[in-house]
Tab-separated table of C-alpha atoms in Angstrom:
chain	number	residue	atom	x	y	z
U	8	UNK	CA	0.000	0.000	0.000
U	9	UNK	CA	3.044	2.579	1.016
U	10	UNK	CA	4.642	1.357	-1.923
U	11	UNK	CA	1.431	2.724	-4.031
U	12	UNK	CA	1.078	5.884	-2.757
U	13	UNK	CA	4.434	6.555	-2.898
U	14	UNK	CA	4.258	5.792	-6.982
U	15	UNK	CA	1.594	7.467	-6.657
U	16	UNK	CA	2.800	10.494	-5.581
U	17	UNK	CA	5.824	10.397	-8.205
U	18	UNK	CA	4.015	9.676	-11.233
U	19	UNK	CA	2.012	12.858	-10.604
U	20	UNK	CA	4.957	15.254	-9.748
U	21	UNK	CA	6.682	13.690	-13.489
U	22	UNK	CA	3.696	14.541	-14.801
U	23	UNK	CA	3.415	17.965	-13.595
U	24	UNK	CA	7.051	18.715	-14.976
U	25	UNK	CA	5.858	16.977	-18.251
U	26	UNK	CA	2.842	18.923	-18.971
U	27	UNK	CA	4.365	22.215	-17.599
U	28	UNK	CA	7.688	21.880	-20.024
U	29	UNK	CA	4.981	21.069	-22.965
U	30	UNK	CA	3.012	24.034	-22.473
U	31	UNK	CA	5.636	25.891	-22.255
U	32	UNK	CA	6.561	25.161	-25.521
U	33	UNK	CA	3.302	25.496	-26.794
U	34	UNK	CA	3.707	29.129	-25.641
U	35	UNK	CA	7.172	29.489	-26.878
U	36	UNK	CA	5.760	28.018	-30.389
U	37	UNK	CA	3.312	30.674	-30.710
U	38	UNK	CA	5.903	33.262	-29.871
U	39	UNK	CA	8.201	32.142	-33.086
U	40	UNK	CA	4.574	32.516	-34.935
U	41	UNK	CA	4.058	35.769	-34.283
U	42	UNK	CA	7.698	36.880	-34.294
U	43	UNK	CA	7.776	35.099	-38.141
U	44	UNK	CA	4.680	36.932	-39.073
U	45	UNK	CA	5.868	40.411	-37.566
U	46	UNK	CA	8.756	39.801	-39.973
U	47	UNK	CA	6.829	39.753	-42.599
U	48	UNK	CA	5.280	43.358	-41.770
U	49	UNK	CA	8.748	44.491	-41.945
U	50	UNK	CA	9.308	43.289	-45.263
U	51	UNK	CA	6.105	45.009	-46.701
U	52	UNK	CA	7.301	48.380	-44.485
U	53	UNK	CA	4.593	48.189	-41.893
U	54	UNK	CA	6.231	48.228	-39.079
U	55	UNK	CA	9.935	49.999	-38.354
U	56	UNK	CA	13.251	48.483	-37.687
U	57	UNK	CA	14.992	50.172	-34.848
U	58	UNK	CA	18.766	49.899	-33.475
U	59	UNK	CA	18.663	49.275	-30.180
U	60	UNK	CA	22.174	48.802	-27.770
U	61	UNK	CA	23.139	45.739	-25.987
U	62	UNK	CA	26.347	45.218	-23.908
U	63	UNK	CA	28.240	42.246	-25.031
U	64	UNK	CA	31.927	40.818	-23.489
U	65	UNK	CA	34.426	39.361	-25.597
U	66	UNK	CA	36.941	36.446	-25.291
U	67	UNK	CA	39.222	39.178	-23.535
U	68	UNK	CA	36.883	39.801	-20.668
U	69	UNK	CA	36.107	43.526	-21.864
U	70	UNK	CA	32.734	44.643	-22.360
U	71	UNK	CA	31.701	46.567	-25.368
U	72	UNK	CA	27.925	48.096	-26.683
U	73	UNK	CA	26.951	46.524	-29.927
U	74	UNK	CA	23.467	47.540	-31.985
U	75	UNK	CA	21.241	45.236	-32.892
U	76	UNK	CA	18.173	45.838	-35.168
U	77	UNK	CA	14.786	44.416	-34.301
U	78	UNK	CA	11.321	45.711	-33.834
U	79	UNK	CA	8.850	46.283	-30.454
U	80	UNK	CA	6.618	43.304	-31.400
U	81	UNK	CA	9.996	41.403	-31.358
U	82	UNK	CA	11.604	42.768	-27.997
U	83	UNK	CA	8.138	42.024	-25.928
U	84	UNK	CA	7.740	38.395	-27.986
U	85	UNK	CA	11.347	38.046	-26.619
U	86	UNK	CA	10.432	38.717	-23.333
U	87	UNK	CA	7.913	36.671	-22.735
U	88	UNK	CA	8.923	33.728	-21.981
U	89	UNK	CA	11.059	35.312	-19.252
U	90	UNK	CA	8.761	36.637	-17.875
U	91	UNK	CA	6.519	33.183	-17.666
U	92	UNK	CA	9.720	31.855	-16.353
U	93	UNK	CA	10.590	33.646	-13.628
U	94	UNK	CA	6.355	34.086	-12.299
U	95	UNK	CA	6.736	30.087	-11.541
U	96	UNK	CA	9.806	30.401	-10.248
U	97	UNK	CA	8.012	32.180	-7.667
U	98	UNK	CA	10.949	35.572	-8.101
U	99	UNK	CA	10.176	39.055	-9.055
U	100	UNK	CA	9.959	39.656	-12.663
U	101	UNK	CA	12.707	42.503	-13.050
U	102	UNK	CA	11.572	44.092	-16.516
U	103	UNK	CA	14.860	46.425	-16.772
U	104	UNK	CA	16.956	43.483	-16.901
U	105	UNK	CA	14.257	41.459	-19.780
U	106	UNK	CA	14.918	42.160	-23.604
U	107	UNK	CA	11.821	44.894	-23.534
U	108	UNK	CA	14.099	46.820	-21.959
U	109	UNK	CA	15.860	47.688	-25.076
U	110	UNK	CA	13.043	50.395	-25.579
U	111	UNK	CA	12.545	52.994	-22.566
U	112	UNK	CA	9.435	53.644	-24.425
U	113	UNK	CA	8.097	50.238	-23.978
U	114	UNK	CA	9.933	49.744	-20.179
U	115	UNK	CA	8.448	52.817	-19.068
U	116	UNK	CA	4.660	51.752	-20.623
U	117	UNK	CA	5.282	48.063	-19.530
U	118	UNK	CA	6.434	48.982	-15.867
U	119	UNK	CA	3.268	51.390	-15.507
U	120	UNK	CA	1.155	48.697	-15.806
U	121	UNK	CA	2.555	46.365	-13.432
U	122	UNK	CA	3.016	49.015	-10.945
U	123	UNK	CA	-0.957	49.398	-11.421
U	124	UNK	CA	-1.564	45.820	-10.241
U	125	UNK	CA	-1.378	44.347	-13.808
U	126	UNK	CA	0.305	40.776	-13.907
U	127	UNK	CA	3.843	41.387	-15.658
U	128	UNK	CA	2.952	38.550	-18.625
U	129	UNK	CA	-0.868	40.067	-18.676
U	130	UNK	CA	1.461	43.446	-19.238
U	131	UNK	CA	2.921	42.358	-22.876
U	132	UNK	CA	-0.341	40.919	-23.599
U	133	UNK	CA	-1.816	43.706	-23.370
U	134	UNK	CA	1.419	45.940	-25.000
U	135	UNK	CA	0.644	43.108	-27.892
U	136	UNK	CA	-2.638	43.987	-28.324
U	137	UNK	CA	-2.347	47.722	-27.971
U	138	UNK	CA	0.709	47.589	-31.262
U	139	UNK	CA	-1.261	45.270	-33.212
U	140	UNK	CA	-4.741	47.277	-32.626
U	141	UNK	CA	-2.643	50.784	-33.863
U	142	UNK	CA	-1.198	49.089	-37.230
U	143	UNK	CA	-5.077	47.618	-38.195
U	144	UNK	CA	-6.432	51.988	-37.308
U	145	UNK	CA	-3.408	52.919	-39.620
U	146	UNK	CA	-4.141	49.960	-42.487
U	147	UNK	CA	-1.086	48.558	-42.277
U	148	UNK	CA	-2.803	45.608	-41.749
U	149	UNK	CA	-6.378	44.000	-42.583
U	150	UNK	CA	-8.916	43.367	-40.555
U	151	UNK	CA	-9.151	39.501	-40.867
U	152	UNK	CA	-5.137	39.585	-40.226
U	153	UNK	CA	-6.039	41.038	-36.934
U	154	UNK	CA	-8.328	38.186	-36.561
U	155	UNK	CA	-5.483	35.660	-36.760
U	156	UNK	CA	-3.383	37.701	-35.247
U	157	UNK	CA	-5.177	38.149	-32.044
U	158	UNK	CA	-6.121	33.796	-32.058
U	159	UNK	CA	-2.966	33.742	-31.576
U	160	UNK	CA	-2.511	35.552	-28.737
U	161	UNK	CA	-5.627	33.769	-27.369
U	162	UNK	CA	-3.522	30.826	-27.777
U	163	UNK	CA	-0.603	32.515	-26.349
U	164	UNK	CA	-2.855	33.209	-22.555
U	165	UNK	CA	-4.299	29.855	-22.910
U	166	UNK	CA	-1.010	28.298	-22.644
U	167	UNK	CA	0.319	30.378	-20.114
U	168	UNK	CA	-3.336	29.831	-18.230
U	169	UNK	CA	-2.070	26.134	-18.620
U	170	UNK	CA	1.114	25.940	-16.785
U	171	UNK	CA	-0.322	28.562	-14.461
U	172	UNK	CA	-3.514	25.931	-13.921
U	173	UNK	CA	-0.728	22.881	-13.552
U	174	UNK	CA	1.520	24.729	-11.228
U	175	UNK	CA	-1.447	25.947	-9.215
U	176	UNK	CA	-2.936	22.733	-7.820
U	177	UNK	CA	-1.956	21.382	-4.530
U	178	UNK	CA	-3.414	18.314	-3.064
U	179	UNK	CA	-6.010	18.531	-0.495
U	180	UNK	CA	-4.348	18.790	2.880
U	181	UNK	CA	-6.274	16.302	4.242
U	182	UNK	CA	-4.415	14.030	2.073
U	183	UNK	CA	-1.206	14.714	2.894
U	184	UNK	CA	-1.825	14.457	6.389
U	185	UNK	CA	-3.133	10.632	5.988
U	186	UNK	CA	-0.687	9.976	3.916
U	187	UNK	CA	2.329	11.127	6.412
U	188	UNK	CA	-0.242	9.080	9.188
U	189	UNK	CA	0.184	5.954	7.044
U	190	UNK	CA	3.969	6.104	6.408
U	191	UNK	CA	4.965	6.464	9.947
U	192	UNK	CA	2.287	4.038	10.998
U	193	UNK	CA	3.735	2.108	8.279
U	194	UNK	CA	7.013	1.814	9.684
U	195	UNK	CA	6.718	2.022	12.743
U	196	UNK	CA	4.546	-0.937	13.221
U	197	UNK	CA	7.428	-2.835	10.660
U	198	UNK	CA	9.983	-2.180	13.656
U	199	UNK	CA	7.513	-3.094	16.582
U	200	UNK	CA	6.315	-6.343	14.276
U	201	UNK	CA	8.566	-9.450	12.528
U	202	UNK	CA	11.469	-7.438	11.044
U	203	UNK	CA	12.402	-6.102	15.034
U	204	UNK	CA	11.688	-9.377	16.292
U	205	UNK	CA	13.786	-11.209	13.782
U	206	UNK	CA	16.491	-8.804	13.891
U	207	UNK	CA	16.518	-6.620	17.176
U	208	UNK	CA	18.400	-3.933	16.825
U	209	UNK	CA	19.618	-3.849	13.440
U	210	UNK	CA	15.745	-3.752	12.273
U	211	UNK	CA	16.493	-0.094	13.076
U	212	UNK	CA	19.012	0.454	10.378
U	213	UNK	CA	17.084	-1.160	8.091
U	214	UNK	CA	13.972	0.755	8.521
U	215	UNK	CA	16.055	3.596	8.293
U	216	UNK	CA	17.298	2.857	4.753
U	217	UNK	CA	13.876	2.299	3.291
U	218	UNK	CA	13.018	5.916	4.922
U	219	UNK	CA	15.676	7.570	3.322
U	220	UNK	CA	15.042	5.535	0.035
U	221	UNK	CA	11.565	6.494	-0.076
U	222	UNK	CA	11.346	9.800	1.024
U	223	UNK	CA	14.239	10.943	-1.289
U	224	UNK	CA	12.302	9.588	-4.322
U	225	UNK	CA	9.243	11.863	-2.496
U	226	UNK	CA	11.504	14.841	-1.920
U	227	UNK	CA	12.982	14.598	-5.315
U	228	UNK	CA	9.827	14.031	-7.525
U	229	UNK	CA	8.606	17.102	-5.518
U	230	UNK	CA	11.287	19.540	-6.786
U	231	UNK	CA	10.597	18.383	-10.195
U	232	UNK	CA	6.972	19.090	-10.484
U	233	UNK	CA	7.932	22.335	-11.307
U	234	UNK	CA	10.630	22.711	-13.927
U	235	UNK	CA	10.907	26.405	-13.229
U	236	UNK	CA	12.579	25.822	-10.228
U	237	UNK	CA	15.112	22.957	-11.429
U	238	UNK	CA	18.319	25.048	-11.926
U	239	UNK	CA	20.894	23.380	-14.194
U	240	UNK	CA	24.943	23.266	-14.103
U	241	UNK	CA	27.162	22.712	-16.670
């Protein structure tokens, strides 16, 4: 029975960090969509390509300011999933230090809104809709473009609703409590039954290595339910 709830209980924290990485790519996907798209407004002179700074260093250790050309659709696309990043993470979303940045135009409109009470990814969303609303009042683009354009930002907050749903649900607490009942019960009736009458003391030791052995696989299937928080190293 310990043995099931314990599988249980991993199988569901996998599956948490499976789901969670696949929206997020969903969400990433959707970003390269409208990023490709945007591209092609540049192309037909719709929308502006601006030089923007960025601080590079070099093999040498010195650090040098480069330009780089790209648009404001493309520095809030490229923010996004930063910003979805760092939310689950459970830190504060620092929008100087995010690719919008590169525009004090869009940093200053971006951090107004959060400082209103607006949700920092809810913030581009709505940046999004405000740039893509202005180029369909100019003509720059039709009105059933706008149509597609703005499914895909539906698509882009139902993803982000996803992992936010996911990440969101805890257990009911009553069920955590019966299940730490059960595993102590569990084991401690093991020691007070056969395996400490069989082996006295060393039943102790024993019990002790299936704790550790099944609460690390508990502990560690916890951490992973939410891939935000897994930090690599290479």
């Amino acid at each position: 029975m310990l043995v099931f709830l314990i599988s249980l209980r991993l199988g569901a924290n996998l599956s948490k960090n499976s789901s969670t990485i696949g929206h997020f790519g969903n969400l990433c996907g959707v970003c390269v969509n409208l990023a490709i798209w945007s591209r092609s407004l540049v192309n037909s002179e719709s929308v502006t390509v601006m030089m923007y700074p960025e601080l590079k260093t070099t093999e040498q250790g010195t650090v040098t300011q480069v330009m780089y050309a790209t648009t404001e659709i493309g520095l809030i696309l490229a923010s996004i999933p930063y910003v979805v990043k760092y939310t689950y993470r459970g830190e504060p979303v620092k929008l100087e230090m995010l690719p919008i940045a590169g525009s004090p135009t869009l940093l200053i409109r971006s951090q107004g809104l959060v400082d209103s009470g607006v949700a920092p990814f809810l913030a581009m969303v709505i940046l999004l809709g405000q740039i893509f609303d202005q180029l369909e009042a100019e003509g720059k683009i039709k009105p059933p473009e706008l149509g597609i354009v703005f499914g895909q930002l539906n698509a882009l907050t139902g993803e982000e609703g996803s992992i936010g749903g996911i990440q969101g649900y805890a257990p009911p607490g009553v069920l955590n409590f019966l299940l730490y009942a059960i595993f102590i019960l569990y084991y401690l009736l093991l020691i007070l039954g056969d395996l400490g009458a069989n082996n006295g003391w060393q039943s102790l030791w024993i019990v002790g290595v299936l704790v550790v052995t099944n609460v690390g696989l508990w502990l560690v299937s916890s951490r992973y339910a939410n891939p935000f928080q897994v930090r690599t190293q290479s």
